[in-house]
mmCIF file of N, CA and C in Angstrom:
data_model
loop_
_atom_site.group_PDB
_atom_site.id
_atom_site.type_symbol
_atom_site.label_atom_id
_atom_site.label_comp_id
_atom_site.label_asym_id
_atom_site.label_seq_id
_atom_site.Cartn_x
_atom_site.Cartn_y
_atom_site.Cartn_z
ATOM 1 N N UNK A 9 5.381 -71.959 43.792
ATOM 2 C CA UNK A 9 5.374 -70.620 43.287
ATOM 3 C C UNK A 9 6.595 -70.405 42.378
ATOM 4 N N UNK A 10 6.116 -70.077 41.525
ATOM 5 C CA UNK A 10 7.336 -69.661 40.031
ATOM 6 C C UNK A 10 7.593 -68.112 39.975
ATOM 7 N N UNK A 11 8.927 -68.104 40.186
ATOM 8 C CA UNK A 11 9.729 -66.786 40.467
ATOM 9 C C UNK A 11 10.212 -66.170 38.729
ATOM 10 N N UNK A 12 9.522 -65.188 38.677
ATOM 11 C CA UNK A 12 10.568 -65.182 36.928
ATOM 12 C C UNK A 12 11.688 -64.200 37.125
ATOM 13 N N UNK A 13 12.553 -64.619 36.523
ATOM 14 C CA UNK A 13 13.876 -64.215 36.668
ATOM 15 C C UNK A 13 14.539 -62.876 35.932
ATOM 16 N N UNK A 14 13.233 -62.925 34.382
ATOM 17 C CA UNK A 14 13.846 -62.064 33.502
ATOM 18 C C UNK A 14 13.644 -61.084 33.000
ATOM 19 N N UNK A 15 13.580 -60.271 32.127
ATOM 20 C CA UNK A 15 13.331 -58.637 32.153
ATOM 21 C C UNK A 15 12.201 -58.792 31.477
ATOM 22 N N UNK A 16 11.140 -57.436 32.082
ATOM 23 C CA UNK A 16 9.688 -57.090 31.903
ATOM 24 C C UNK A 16 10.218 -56.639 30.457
ATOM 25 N N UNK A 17 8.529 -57.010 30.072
ATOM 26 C CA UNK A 17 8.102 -56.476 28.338
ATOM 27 C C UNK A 17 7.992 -55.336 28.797
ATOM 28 N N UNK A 18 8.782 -54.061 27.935
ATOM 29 C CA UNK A 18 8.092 -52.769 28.034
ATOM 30 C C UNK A 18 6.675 -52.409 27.537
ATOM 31 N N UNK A 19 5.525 -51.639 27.920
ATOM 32 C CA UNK A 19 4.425 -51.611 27.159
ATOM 33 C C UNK A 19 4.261 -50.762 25.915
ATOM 34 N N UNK A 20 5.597 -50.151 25.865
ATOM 35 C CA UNK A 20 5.528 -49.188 24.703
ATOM 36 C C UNK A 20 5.814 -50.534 22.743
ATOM 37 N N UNK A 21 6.359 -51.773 23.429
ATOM 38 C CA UNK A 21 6.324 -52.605 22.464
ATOM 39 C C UNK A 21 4.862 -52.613 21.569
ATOM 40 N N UNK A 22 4.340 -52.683 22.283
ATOM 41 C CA UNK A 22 2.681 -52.991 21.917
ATOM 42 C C UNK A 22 2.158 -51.950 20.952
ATOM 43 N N UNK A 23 1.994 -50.834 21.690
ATOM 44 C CA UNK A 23 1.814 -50.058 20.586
ATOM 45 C C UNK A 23 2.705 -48.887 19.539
ATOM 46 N N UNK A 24 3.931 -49.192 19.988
ATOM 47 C CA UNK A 24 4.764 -48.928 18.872
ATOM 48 C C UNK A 24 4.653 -49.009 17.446
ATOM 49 N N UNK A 25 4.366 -50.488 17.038
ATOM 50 C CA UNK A 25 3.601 -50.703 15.907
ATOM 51 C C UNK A 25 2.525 -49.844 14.958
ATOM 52 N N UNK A 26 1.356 -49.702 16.103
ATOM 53 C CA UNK A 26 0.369 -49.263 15.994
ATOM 54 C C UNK A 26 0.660 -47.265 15.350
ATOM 55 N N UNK A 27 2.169 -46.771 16.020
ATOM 56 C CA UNK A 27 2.535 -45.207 15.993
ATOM 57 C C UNK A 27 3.016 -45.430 14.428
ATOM 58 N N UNK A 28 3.672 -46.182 14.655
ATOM 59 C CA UNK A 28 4.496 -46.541 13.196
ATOM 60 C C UNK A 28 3.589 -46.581 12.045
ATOM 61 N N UNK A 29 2.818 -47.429 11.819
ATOM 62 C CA UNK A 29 2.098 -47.687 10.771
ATOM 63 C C UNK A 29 0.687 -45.950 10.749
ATOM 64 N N UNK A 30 0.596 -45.913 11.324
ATOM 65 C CA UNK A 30 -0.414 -44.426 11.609
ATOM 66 C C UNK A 30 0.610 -43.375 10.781
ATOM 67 N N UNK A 31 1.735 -42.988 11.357
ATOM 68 C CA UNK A 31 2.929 -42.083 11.103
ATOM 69 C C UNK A 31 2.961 -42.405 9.248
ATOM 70 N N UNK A 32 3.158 -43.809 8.969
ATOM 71 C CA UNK A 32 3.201 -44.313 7.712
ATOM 72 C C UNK A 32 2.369 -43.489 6.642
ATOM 73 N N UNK A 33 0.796 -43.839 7.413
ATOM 74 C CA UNK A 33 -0.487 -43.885 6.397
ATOM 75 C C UNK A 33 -0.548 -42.097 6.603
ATOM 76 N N UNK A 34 -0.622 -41.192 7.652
ATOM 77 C CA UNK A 34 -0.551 -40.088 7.378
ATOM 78 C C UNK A 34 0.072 -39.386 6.348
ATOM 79 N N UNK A 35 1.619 -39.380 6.685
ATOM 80 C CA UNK A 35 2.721 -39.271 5.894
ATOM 81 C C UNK A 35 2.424 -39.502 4.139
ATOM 82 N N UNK A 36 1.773 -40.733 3.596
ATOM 83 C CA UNK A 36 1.462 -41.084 2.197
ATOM 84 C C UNK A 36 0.644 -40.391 2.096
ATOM 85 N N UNK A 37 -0.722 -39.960 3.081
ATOM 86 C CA UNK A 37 -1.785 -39.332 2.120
ATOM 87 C C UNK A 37 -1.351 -37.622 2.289
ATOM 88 N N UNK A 38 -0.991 -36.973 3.606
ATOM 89 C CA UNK A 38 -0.235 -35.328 3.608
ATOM 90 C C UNK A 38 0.495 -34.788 3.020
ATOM 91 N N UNK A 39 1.977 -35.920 2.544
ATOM 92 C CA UNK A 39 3.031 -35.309 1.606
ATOM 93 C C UNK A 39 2.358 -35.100 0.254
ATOM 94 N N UNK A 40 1.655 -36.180 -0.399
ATOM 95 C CA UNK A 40 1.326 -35.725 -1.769
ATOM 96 C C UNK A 40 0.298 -34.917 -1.531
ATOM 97 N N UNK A 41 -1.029 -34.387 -0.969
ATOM 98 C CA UNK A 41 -1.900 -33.609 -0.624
ATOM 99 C C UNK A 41 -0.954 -32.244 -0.836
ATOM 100 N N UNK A 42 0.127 -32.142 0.505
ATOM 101 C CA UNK A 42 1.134 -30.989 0.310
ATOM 102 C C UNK A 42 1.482 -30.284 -1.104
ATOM 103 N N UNK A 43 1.995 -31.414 -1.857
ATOM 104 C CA UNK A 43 2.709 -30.999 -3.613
ATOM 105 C C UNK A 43 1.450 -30.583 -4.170
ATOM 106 N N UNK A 44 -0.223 -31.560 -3.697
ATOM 107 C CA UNK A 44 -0.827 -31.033 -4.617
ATOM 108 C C UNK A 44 -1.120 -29.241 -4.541
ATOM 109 N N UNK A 45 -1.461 -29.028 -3.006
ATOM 110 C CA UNK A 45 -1.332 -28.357 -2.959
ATOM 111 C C UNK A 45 -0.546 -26.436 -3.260
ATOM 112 N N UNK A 46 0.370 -26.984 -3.447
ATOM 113 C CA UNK A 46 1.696 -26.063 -3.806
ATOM 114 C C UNK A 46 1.709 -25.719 -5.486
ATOM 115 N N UNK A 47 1.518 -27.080 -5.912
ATOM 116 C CA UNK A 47 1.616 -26.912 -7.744
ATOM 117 C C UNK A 47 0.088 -26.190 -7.606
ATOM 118 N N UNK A 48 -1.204 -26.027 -6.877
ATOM 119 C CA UNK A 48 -2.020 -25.425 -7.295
ATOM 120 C C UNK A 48 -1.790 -24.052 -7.373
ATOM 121 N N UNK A 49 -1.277 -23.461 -6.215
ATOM 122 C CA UNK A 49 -0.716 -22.488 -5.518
ATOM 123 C C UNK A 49 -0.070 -21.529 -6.615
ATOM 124 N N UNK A 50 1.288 -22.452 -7.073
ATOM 125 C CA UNK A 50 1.594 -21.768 -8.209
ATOM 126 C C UNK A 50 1.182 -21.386 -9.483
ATOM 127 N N UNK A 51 0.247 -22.518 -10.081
ATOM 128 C CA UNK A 51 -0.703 -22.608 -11.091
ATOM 129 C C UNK A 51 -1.352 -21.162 -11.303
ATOM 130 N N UNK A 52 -2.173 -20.992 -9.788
ATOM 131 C CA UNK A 52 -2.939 -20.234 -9.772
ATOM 132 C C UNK A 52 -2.102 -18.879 -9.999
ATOM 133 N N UNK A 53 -0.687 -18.610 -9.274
ATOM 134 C CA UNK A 53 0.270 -17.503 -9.152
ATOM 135 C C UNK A 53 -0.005 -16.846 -10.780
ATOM 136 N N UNK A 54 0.727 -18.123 -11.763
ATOM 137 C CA UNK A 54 0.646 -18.170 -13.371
ATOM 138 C C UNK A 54 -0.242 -17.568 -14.146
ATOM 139 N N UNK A 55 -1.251 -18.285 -13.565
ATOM 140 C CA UNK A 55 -2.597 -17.634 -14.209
ATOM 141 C C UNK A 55 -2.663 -15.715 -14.055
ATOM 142 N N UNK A 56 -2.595 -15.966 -12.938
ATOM 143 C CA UNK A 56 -2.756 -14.160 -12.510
ATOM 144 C C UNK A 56 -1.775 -13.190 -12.901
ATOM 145 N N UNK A 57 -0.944 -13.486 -13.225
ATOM 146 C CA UNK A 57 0.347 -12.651 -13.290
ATOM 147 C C UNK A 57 0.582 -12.599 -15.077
ATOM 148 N N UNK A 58 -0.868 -13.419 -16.025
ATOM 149 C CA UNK A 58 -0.623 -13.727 -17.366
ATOM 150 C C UNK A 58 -2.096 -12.812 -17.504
ATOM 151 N N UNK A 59 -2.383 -13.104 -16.808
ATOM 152 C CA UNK A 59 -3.844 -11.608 -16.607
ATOM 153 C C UNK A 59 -3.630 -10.407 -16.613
ATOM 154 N N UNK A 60 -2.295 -10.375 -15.839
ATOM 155 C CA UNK A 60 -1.924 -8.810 -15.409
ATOM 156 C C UNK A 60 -0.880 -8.547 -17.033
ATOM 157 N N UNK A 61 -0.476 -9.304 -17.113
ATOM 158 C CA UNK A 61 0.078 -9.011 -18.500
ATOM 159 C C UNK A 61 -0.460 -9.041 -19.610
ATOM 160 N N UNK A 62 -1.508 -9.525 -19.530
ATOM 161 C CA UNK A 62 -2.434 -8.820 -20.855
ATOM 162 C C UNK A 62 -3.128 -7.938 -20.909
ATOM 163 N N UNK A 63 -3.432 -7.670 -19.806
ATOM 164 C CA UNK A 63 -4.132 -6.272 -19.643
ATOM 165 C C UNK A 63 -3.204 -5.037 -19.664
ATOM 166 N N UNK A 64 -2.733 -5.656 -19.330
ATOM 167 C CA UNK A 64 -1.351 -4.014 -19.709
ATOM 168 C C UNK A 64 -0.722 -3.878 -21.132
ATOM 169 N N UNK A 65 -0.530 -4.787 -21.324
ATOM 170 C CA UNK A 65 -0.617 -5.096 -23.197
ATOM 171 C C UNK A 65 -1.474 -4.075 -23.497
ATOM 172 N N UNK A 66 -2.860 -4.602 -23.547
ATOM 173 C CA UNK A 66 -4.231 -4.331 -23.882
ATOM 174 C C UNK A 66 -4.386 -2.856 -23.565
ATOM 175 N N UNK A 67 -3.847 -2.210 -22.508
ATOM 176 C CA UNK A 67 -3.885 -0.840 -22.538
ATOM 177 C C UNK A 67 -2.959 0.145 -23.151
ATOM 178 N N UNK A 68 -1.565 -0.889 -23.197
ATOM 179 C CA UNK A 68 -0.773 -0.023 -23.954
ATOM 180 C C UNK A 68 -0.601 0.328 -25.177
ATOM 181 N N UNK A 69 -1.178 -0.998 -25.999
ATOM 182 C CA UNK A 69 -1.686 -0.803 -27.281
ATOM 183 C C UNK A 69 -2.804 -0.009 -27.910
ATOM 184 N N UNK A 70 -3.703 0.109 -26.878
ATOM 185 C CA UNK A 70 -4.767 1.147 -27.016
ATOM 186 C C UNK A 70 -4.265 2.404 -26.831
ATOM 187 N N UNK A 71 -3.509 2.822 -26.204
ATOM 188 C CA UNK A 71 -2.780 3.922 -26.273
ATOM 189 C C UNK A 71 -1.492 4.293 -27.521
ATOM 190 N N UNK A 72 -1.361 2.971 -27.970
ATOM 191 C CA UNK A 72 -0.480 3.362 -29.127
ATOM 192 C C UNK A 72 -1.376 3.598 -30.637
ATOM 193 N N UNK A 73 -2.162 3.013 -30.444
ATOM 194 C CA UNK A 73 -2.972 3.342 -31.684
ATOM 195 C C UNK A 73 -4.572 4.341 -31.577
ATOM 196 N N UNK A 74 -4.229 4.737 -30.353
ATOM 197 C CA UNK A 74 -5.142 5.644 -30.390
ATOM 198 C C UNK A 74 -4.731 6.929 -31.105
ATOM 199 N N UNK A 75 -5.462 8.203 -31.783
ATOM 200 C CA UNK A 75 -5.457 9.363 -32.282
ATOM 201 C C UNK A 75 -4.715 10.189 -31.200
ATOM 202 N N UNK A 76 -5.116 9.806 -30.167
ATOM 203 C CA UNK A 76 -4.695 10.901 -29.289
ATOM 204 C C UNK A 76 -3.047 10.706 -28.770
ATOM 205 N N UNK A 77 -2.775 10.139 -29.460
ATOM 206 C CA UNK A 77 -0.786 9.666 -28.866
ATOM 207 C C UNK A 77 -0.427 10.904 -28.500
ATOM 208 N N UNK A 78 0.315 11.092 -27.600
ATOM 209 C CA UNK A 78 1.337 12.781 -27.279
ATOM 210 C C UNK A 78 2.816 12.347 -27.307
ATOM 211 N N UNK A 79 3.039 12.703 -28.341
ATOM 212 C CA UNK A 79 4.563 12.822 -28.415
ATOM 213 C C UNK A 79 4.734 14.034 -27.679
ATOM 214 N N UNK A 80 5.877 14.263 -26.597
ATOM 215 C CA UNK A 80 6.689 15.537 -26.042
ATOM 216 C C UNK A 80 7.082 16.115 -26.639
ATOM 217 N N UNK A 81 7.077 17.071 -26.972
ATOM 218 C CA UNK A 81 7.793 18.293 -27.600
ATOM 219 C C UNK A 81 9.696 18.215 -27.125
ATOM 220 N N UNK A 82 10.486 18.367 -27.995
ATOM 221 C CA UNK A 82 12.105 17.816 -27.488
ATOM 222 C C UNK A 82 12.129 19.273 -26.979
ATOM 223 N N UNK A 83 13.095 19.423 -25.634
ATOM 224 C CA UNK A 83 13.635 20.330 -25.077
ATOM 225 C C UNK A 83 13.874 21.507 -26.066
ATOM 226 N N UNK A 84 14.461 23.019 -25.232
ATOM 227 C CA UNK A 84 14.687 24.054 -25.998
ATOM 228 C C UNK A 84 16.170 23.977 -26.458
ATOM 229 N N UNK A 85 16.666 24.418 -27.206
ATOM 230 C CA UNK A 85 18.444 24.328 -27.939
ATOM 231 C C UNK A 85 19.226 24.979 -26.878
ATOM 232 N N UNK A 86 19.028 26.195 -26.179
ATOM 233 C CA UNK A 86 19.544 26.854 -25.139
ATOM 234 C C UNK A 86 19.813 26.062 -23.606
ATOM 235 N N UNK A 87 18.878 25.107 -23.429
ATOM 236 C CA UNK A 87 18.745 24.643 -22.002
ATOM 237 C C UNK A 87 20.650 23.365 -21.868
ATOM 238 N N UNK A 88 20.659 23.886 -20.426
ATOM 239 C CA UNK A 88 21.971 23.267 -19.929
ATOM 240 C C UNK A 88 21.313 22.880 -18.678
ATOM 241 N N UNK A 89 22.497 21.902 -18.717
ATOM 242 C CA UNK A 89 22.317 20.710 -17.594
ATOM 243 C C UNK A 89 22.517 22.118 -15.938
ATOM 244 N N UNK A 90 21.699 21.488 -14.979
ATOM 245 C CA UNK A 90 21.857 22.776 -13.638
ATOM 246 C C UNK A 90 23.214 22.696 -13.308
ATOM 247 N N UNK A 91 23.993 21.888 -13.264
ATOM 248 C CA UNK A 91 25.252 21.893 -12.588
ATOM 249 C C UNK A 91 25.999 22.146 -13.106
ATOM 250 N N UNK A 92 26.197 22.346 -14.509
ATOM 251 C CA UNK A 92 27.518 22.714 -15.672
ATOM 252 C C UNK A 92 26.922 24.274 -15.520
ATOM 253 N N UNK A 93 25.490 24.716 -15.213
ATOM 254 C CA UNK A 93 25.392 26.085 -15.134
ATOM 255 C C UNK A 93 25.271 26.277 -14.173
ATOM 256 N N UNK A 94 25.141 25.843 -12.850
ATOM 257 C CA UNK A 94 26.178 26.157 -11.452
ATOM 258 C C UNK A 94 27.749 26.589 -11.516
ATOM 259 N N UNK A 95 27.878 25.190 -12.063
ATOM 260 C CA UNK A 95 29.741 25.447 -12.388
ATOM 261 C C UNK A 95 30.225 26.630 -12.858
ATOM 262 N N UNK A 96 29.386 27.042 -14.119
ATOM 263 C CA UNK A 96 30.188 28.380 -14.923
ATOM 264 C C UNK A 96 29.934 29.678 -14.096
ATOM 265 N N UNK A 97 28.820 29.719 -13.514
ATOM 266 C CA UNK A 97 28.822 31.379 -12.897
ATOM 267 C C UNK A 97 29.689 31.092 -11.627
ATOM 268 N N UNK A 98 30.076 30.292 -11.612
ATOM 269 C CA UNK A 98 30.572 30.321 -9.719
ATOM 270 C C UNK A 98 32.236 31.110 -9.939
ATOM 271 N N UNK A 99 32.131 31.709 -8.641
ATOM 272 C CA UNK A 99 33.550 32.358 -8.890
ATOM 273 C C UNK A 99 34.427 32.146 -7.544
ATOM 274 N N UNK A 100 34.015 31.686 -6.828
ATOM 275 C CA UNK A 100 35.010 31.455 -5.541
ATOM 276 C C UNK A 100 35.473 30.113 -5.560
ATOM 277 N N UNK A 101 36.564 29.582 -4.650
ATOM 278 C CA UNK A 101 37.176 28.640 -4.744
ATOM 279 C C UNK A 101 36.524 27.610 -3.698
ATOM 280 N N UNK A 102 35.253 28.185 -2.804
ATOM 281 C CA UNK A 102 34.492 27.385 -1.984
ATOM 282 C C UNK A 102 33.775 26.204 -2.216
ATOM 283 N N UNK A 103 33.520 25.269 -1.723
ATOM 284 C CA UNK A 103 32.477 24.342 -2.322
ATOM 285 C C UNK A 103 30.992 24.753 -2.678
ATOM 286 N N UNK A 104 30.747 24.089 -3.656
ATOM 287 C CA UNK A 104 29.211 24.553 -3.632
ATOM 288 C C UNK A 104 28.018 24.790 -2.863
ATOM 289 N N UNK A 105 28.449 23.560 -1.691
ATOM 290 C CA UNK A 105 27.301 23.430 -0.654
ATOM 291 C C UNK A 105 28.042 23.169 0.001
ATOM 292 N N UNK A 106 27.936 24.418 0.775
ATOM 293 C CA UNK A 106 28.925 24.629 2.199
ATOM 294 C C UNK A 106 28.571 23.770 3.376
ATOM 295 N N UNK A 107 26.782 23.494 3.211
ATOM 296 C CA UNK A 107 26.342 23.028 4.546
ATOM 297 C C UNK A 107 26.689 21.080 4.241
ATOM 298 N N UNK A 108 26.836 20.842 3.134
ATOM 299 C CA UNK A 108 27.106 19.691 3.058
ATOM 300 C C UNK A 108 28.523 19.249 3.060
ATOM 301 N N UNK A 109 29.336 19.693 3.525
ATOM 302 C CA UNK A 109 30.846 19.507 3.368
ATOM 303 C C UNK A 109 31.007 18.857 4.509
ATOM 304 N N UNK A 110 32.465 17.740 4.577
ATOM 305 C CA UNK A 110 32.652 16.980 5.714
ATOM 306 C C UNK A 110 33.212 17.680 6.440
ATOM 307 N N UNK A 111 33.407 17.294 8.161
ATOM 308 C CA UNK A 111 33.459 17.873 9.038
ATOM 309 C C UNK A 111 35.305 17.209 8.976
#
């Protein structure tokens, strides 16, 4: 009877290999799948966002050369800013807004 003396094969030797090369072949075909993915992603972002900008073009120009443009009428010569005509009628030395003053 033959006694062996020396250290057991682990069984994870065996198929170690087998994780490795799997891990490998995934890895090559997912990462580039991934990029393709992503450059579509953005592609598509491009496209849409060159849509939305021509159409707003497209409306604003129709509005500039349409008949119906409205220019605003410019303000009246008399009108002042509210707070320079707050400022002038005020006659006490109080703050303006009492309820907003720090404590």
């Amino acid at each position: 009877m033959i006694i062996s003396t020396g250290r057991r094969r682990h069984a994870y030797r065996k198929v170690f290999p087998i994780i490795v090369g799997t891990y490998m072949i995934m890895s090559a075909i997912l990462i580039p799948m991934g990029f393709m993915f992503m450059s579509t992603l953005g592609g598509k972002a491009l496209l849409v966002s060159k849509m939305a900008l021509m159409v707003s073009l497209m409306s604003n120009i129709k509005k500039i050369f349409s008949y119906e443009y409205y220019v605003p009428p410019a303000p009246p010569a008399g009108h002042h800013h509210w707070k320079r005509t707050l400022l002038a009628h005020r006659t006490t030395a109080s703050p303006l807004y009492s309820s907003y003053t720090a404590y």
